[in-house]
Amino acid sequence: MRINLKQTKNPRVELTPQMSMYDSLGQEWRPFIMYFHTPNVRSSTVNTDELGFRITHFNGCDYSIGGDEVYSNEVSFIVGGSTAFGVGATSDRMTLPSLLSQKSGRLFLNLGGRAFGASQELILFSQVAHKYPRTNSVIIFSGLNELYLSRFRHTGGYFGSFYFAEQFKDAMNQSILSPKRKLLKFFLYPIFGEKIDYNRIRQKDLFKIINSSVGGFSSHKSNTQLFDVEYAVNQLKKNLFIWKKMSQSFPFQLRFVLQPIPQWCDKDCSEEEAVLFRFLEKEYDGHNIMSKLNKDLYLDYSVKVRKICTDLGIEFYDINEMLNDSVSAENWLFVDRAHLTDQGNMVVSERLYNMEQD
């Protein structure tokens, strides 16, 4: 029965019921990569192995990265964030790795990490690469998270930021404070934020800071609403340099694919997409911020990422360009401004398959 989009109160629940499973998937803290998916999840929508990697379905069998054994057959990987992981797909069979495996007749394992930035993607691969001496190709299907995380450049500086960085930093700092210093931070942090090193501040230094700020109090929160293309590009550049070196050493074919988002494609929204986007941007601040990733920002970003890849000798593809001439408003590709529907994954996997044939 077709849903009346004009009358539905919560289109996300009615149009994309699978998203409730992704919402509840959770994460666990892990060394080096900071966090990863809950292991051993079992559902009709998403399944993870004993390490938290998502299952790839291929030729009637389930494959994943978990376990200690070395895989002696040839294998390929799709690396990236939550879109590569398959958020939005109604089942493991409809993710990009599963669909591309079916189309190509070659196994692509899912190396996607929800909310992962470029450094986390690289570290994750480094933790499992030794098990796959016959790696054929790696597709880095990414780019969006690095641009989004540029909003938080003040927390990471040169090393880059990551999702939950503020919570991690606060928890680590809080754990080493004495009871008195915890109380001091409780009262002063809303005013001074990170201007004070609460673990080392001395009484006389504290008085100087307070006196110098009289009449000029302001919130410690900096403007995080603006994206910084140069910052994002520099983070990608550091990691793609290492990716290139690894691809030469194994060796394997390396491709960087700039993932699609609705406003970067020359595509009118389907009726479902329009309803979902309006609802999400009204109800969730993060989705509203995503809508500000406009076409001018994209054009600047795409050109600069392409140049990095060209300079390093990495094949670059922009899925947004590849979708321009082949999809219409009737095609419902996105569940939100970052993730794909089953139809979206099928369309994109076809482009990835054609790319692999070049």
Tab-separated table of C-alpha atoms in Angstrom, residues 26-338:
chain	number	residue	atom	x	y	z
A	26	GLY	CA	25.675	1.343	18.698
A	27	GLN	CA	29.453	1.393	18.910
A	28	GLU	CA	32.232	0.251	21.204
A	29	TRP	CA	35.532	1.988	21.974
A	30	ARG	CA	38.515	0.473	20.173
A	31	PRO	CA	42.277	1.172	20.204
A	32	PHE	CA	43.634	3.493	17.510
A	33	ILE	CA	40.383	3.800	15.500
A	34	MET	CA	38.585	5.244	18.578
A	35	TYR	CA	35.334	3.325	18.114
A	36	PHE	CA	33.744	0.693	15.915
A	37	HIS	CA	30.418	-1.068	15.379
A	38	THR	CA	28.948	-3.398	17.959
A	39	PRO	CA	30.132	-6.955	17.163
A	40	ASN	CA	27.912	-9.968	16.514
A	41	VAL	CA	24.788	-8.003	15.612
A	42	ARG	CA	22.077	-10.175	14.093
A	43	SER	CA	19.044	-8.757	12.289
A	44	SER	CA	17.281	-8.822	8.938
A	45	THR	CA	18.767	-5.401	8.143
A	46	VAL	CA	22.401	-5.435	9.253
A	47	ASN	CA	24.756	-8.104	10.568
A	48	THR	CA	28.270	-7.710	11.946
A	49	ASP	CA	30.975	-10.248	12.690
A	50	GLU	CA	32.941	-10.802	15.891
A	51	LEU	CA	35.009	-7.666	15.260
A	52	GLY	CA	32.139	-5.420	14.157
A	53	PHE	CA	32.688	-5.548	10.375
A	54	ARG	CA	29.585	-5.799	8.207
A	55	ILE	CA	28.834	-8.948	6.253
A	56	THR	CA	29.259	-9.143	2.467
A	57	HIS	CA	26.868	-11.554	0.763
A	58	PHE	CA	28.363	-13.180	-2.334
A	59	ASN	CA	27.487	-16.362	-4.272
A	60	GLY	CA	25.164	-17.566	-1.532
A	61	CYS	CA	27.765	-17.185	1.238
A	62	ASP	CA	28.536	-14.589	3.885
A	63	TYR	CA	32.026	-13.094	4.094
A	64	SER	CA	33.579	-10.646	6.514
A	65	ILE	CA	36.923	-9.573	7.926
A	66	GLY	CA	36.646	-11.046	11.432
A	67	GLY	CA	38.859	-13.867	12.624
A	68	ASP	CA	42.617	-14.428	12.665
A	69	GLU	CA	43.061	-16.675	9.629
A	70	VAL	CA	44.889	-15.531	6.498
A	71	TYR	CA	42.640	-15.426	3.419
A	72	SER	CA	44.560	-17.105	0.593
A	73	ASN	CA	42.214	-16.196	-2.278
A	74	GLU	CA	42.127	-12.914	-4.161
A	75	VAL	CA	40.000	-10.220	-2.518
A	76	SER	CA	39.112	-6.539	-2.875
A	77	PHE	CA	37.854	-3.920	-0.432
A	78	ILE	CA	35.482	-0.987	-0.284
A	79	VAL	CA	36.795	1.491	2.289
A	80	GLY	CA	34.941	4.497	3.644
A	81	GLY	CA	32.445	5.829	6.134
A	82	SER	CA	28.819	5.003	6.808
A	83	THR	CA	27.771	5.061	3.142
A	84	ALA	CA	30.389	2.439	2.325
A	85	PHE	CA	29.260	0.503	5.410
A	86	GLY	CA	25.756	0.551	3.955
A	87	VAL	CA	23.647	2.737	6.212
A	88	GLY	CA	20.286	3.017	4.444
A	89	ALA	CA	20.350	-0.427	2.828
A	90	THR	CA	17.510	-2.735	3.813
A	91	SER	CA	19.847	-5.743	4.100
A	92	ASP	CA	23.465	-6.840	3.814
A	93	ARG	CA	22.726	-8.013	0.270
A	94	MET	CA	21.967	-4.437	-0.811
A	95	THR	CA	25.207	-2.777	0.310
A	96	LEU	CA	27.811	-1.590	-2.194
A	97	PRO	CA	30.324	-4.404	-1.397
A	98	SER	CA	27.664	-7.105	-1.831
A	99	LEU	CA	26.225	-5.623	-5.013
A	100	LEU	CA	29.644	-5.012	-6.563
A	101	SER	CA	30.701	-8.556	-5.683
A	102	GLN	CA	27.635	-9.909	-7.480
A	103	LYS	CA	28.180	-7.732	-10.558
A	104	SER	CA	31.906	-8.343	-10.891
A	105	GLY	CA	32.109	-11.960	-9.778
A	106	ARG	CA	34.907	-10.931	-7.381
A	107	LEU	CA	34.675	-10.691	-3.600
A	108	PHE	CA	34.618	-7.158	-2.164
A	109	LEU	CA	34.819	-7.041	1.620
A	110	ASN	CA	33.151	-4.256	3.602
A	111	LEU	CA	35.737	-2.021	5.261
A	112	GLY	CA	33.289	0.788	6.005
A	113	GLY	CA	33.202	2.467	9.405
A	114	ARG	CA	30.284	4.649	10.424
A	115	ALA	CA	31.373	8.257	10.977
A	116	PHE	CA	34.974	7.447	10.047
A	117	GLY	CA	37.342	10.092	8.769
A	118	ALA	CA	40.302	9.516	6.446
A	119	SER	CA	42.804	8.628	9.180
A	120	GLN	CA	40.451	6.091	10.747
A	121	GLU	CA	39.851	4.486	7.344
A	122	LEU	CA	43.606	4.105	6.820
A	123	ILE	CA	44.275	2.758	10.309
A	124	LEU	CA	41.430	0.261	10.003
A	125	PHE	CA	42.920	-1.156	6.801
A	126	SER	CA	46.372	-1.332	8.408
A	127	GLN	CA	44.954	-3.544	11.171
A	128	VAL	CA	43.675	-6.222	8.792
A	129	ALA	CA	45.822	-5.934	5.653
A	130	HIS	CA	48.271	-8.639	6.773
A	131	LYS	CA	45.495	-11.235	6.456
A	132	TYR	CA	44.988	-10.510	2.740
A	133	PRO	CA	48.273	-10.929	0.846
A	134	ARG	CA	46.367	-11.255	-2.457
A	135	THR	CA	44.535	-7.939	-2.320
A	136	ASN	CA	43.406	-7.100	-5.849
A	137	SER	CA	41.937	-3.613	-5.476
A	138	VAL	CA	40.848	-1.036	-2.926
A	139	ILE	CA	38.096	1.470	-3.603
A	140	ILE	CA	38.080	4.393	-1.179
A	141	PHE	CA	34.464	5.515	-1.340
A	142	SER	CA	34.713	8.590	0.823
A	143	GLY	CA	35.262	12.344	1.111
A	144	LEU	CA	32.133	13.617	2.841
A	145	ASN	CA	33.122	13.000	6.458
A	146	GLU	CA	36.461	14.750	6.055
A	147	LEU	CA	34.714	17.876	4.791
A	148	TYR	CA	32.085	17.707	7.529
A	149	LEU	CA	34.755	17.217	10.222
A	150	SER	CA	36.529	20.377	9.071
A	151	ARG	CA	33.927	22.188	11.177
A	152	PHE	CA	35.761	20.855	14.241
A	153	ARG	CA	39.297	21.665	13.133
A	154	HIS	CA	39.883	23.581	16.385
A	155	THR	CA	39.718	20.293	18.344
A	156	GLY	CA	42.147	18.318	16.204
A	157	GLY	CA	44.519	20.833	14.670
A	158	TYR	CA	47.165	19.302	12.448
A	159	PHE	CA	46.215	15.726	13.322
A	160	GLY	CA	42.582	16.127	12.284
A	161	SER	CA	39.380	15.647	14.194
A	162	PHE	CA	36.956	12.742	14.498
A	163	TYR	CA	33.358	12.252	15.515
A	164	PHE	CA	32.970	12.244	19.326
A	165	ALA	CA	36.320	14.040	19.694
A	166	GLU	CA	34.920	16.519	22.218
A	167	GLN	CA	33.432	13.747	24.366
A	168	PHE	CA	36.678	11.776	24.222
A	169	LYS	CA	38.797	14.775	25.159
A	170	ASP	CA	36.505	15.776	28.015
A	171	ALA	CA	36.433	12.230	29.400
A	172	MET	CA	40.212	11.856	29.230
A	173	ASN	CA	40.838	15.221	30.849
A	174	GLN	CA	38.210	14.636	33.511
A	175	SER	CA	39.686	11.271	34.474
A	176	ILE	CA	43.016	12.772	35.591
A	177	LEU	CA	41.602	15.718	37.562
A	178	SER	CA	41.586	15.764	41.342
A	179	PRO	CA	38.195	16.300	43.053
A	180	LYS	CA	39.005	19.974	43.673
A	181	ARG	CA	40.010	20.553	40.073
A	182	LYS	CA	36.881	18.783	38.820
A	183	LEU	CA	34.820	21.217	40.890
A	184	LEU	CA	36.828	24.137	39.511
A	185	LYS	CA	36.243	22.955	35.955
A	186	PHE	CA	32.524	22.477	36.597
A	187	PHE	CA	32.109	26.178	37.383
A	188	LEU	CA	34.627	27.714	34.963
A	189	TYR	CA	34.377	25.600	31.810
A	190	PRO	CA	31.113	27.182	30.591
A	191	ILE	CA	32.920	30.534	30.580
A	192	PHE	CA	36.551	29.772	29.747
A	193	GLY	CA	36.357	26.415	27.990
A	194	GLU	CA	39.813	25.166	26.948
A	195	LYS	CA	41.537	28.474	27.757
A	196	ILE	CA	42.391	26.931	31.115
A	197	ASP	CA	44.494	23.800	31.624
A	198	TYR	CA	42.479	22.519	34.589
A	199	ASN	CA	45.066	19.864	35.412
A	200	ARG	CA	47.958	22.330	35.839
A	201	ILE	CA	46.463	25.746	36.562
A	202	ARG	CA	47.834	27.443	39.692
A	203	GLN	CA	45.893	29.812	41.926
A	204	LYS	CA	47.847	32.912	40.920
A	205	ASP	CA	47.471	32.083	37.220
A	206	LEU	CA	43.746	31.585	37.698
A	207	PHE	CA	43.374	35.050	39.230
A	208	LYS	CA	45.238	36.568	36.271
A	209	ILE	CA	42.933	34.869	33.777
A	210	ILE	CA	39.806	35.956	35.636
A	211	ASN	CA	41.020	39.558	36.026
A	212	SER	CA	42.013	39.843	32.393
A	213	SER	CA	38.562	38.615	31.334
A	214	VAL	CA	36.458	40.962	33.466
A	215	GLY	CA	33.993	42.790	31.227
A	216	GLY	CA	34.761	40.573	28.295
A	217	PHE	CA	33.209	37.210	29.064
A	218	SER	CA	32.155	35.208	26.059
A	219	SER	CA	31.199	31.650	25.361
A	220	HIS	CA	34.098	29.256	24.829
A	221	LYS	CA	32.392	27.717	21.847
A	222	SER	CA	33.978	28.741	18.562
A	223	ASN	CA	32.161	29.091	15.301
A	224	THR	CA	31.887	25.535	14.012
A	225	GLN	CA	29.293	26.211	11.361
A	226	LEU	CA	31.737	26.863	8.529
A	227	PHE	CA	33.378	24.149	6.473
A	228	ASP	CA	37.066	24.473	5.632
A	229	VAL	CA	37.880	22.933	2.252
A	230	GLU	CA	41.634	23.452	2.572
A	231	TYR	CA	41.713	21.734	5.970
A	232	ALA	CA	39.745	18.757	4.675
A	233	VAL	CA	41.918	18.475	1.577
A	234	ASN	CA	45.111	18.514	3.643
A	235	GLN	CA	43.806	15.707	5.848
A	236	LEU	CA	43.011	13.631	2.775
A	237	LYS	CA	46.397	14.387	1.240
A	238	LYS	CA	48.302	13.003	4.244
A	239	ASN	CA	46.392	9.752	4.158
A	240	LEU	CA	46.269	9.282	0.386
A	241	PHE	CA	50.061	9.583	0.305
A	242	ILE	CA	50.296	6.489	2.539
A	243	TRP	CA	47.557	4.682	0.612
A	244	LYS	CA	49.544	5.151	-2.581
A	245	LYS	CA	52.725	3.768	-1.020
A	246	MET	CA	50.841	0.716	0.279
A	247	SER	CA	49.236	0.096	-3.117
A	248	GLN	CA	52.697	-0.006	-4.692
A	249	SER	CA	54.082	-2.365	-2.059
A	250	PHE	CA	51.350	-5.019	-2.066
A	251	PRO	CA	50.585	-4.205	-4.951
A	252	PHE	CA	46.882	-3.476	-5.515
A	253	GLN	CA	44.782	-1.232	-7.728
A	254	LEU	CA	43.806	1.932	-5.823
A	255	ARG	CA	40.884	4.202	-6.674
A	256	PHE	CA	39.429	7.171	-4.806
A	257	VAL	CA	35.713	7.750	-5.398
A	258	LEU	CA	34.110	10.958	-4.140
A	259	GLN	CA	30.800	9.811	-2.717
A	260	PRO	CA	27.495	11.375	-3.780
A	261	ILE	CA	25.168	13.640	-1.850
A	262	PRO	CA	21.874	15.000	-3.231
A	263	GLN	CA	22.812	18.654	-3.644
A	264	TRP	CA	26.043	17.748	-5.442
A	265	CYS	CA	24.241	15.771	-8.152
A	266	ASP	CA	22.334	17.501	-10.933
A	267	LYS	CA	19.199	15.658	-9.939
A	268	ASP	CA	15.815	16.937	-8.841
A	269	CYS	CA	14.613	15.348	-5.616
A	270	SER	CA	12.135	12.524	-5.822
A	271	GLU	CA	8.939	13.031	-3.867
A	272	GLU	CA	10.255	10.730	-1.128
A	273	GLU	CA	13.590	12.537	-0.913
A	274	ALA	CA	11.944	15.959	-0.677
A	275	VAL	CA	9.663	14.846	2.160
A	276	LEU	CA	12.491	13.156	4.054
A	277	PHE	CA	14.907	16.076	3.706
A	278	ARG	CA	12.344	18.612	4.955
A	279	PHE	CA	11.518	16.456	7.950
A	280	LEU	CA	15.123	15.654	8.883
A	281	GLU	CA	16.323	19.242	8.561
A	282	LYS	CA	13.505	20.392	10.821
A	283	GLU	CA	13.981	17.715	13.466
A	284	TYR	CA	17.759	17.148	13.501
A	285	ASP	CA	20.369	19.903	13.555
A	286	GLY	CA	23.033	17.686	11.987
A	287	HIS	CA	20.885	17.137	8.901
A	288	ASN	CA	20.273	20.876	8.642
A	289	ILE	CA	24.033	21.465	8.655
A	290	MET	CA	24.463	18.834	5.941
A	291	SER	CA	22.136	20.821	3.694
A	292	LYS	CA	24.673	23.676	3.739
A	293	LEU	CA	27.199	21.627	1.776
A	294	ASN	CA	26.297	23.518	-1.377
A	295	LYS	CA	27.323	23.121	-5.004
A	296	ASP	CA	29.995	25.854	-4.932
A	297	LEU	CA	31.673	24.173	-1.964
A	298	TYR	CA	31.518	20.840	-3.762
A	299	LEU	CA	33.064	22.191	-6.978
A	300	ASP	CA	35.993	23.651	-5.050
A	301	TYR	CA	36.455	20.463	-3.032
A	302	SER	CA	36.176	18.076	-5.967
A	303	VAL	CA	38.751	19.949	-8.037
A	304	LYS	CA	41.256	19.962	-5.179
A	305	VAL	CA	40.790	16.304	-4.261
A	306	ARG	CA	41.124	15.374	-7.940
A	307	LYS	CA	44.428	17.263	-8.106
A	308	ILE	CA	45.779	15.424	-5.058
A	309	CYS	CA	44.929	12.097	-6.651
A	310	THR	CA	46.434	13.129	-9.998
A	311	ASP	CA	49.649	14.271	-8.317
A	312	LEU	CA	49.912	10.992	-6.400
A	313	GLY	CA	48.976	8.814	-9.374
A	314	ILE	CA	45.692	7.617	-7.850
A	315	GLU	CA	42.658	7.076	-10.073
A	316	PHE	CA	39.946	9.591	-9.138
A	317	TYR	CA	36.225	9.293	-9.830
A	318	ASP	CA	33.396	11.592	-8.827
A	319	ILE	CA	30.126	9.674	-8.468
A	320	ASN	CA	28.227	12.974	-8.483
A	321	GLU	CA	29.396	13.599	-12.048
A	322	MET	CA	28.735	10.005	-13.027
A	323	LEU	CA	25.111	10.300	-11.883
A	324	ASN	CA	24.359	13.580	-13.652
A	325	ASP	CA	23.188	12.212	-16.992
A	326	SER	CA	21.591	8.999	-15.853
A	327	VAL	CA	19.105	9.635	-13.037
A	328	SER	CA	15.864	11.557	-12.865
A	329	ALA	CA	13.547	12.877	-10.196
A	330	GLU	CA	11.683	9.566	-10.254
A	331	ASN	CA	14.776	7.785	-8.937
A	332	TRP	CA	14.705	7.662	-5.125
A	333	LEU	CA	18.408	7.342	-4.327
A	334	PHE	CA	18.872	8.867	-0.863
A	335	VAL	CA	17.401	8.144	2.571
A	336	ASP	CA	18.992	11.400	3.820
A	337	ARG	CA	21.703	13.792	2.646
A	338	ALA	CA	24.473	11.240	3.082
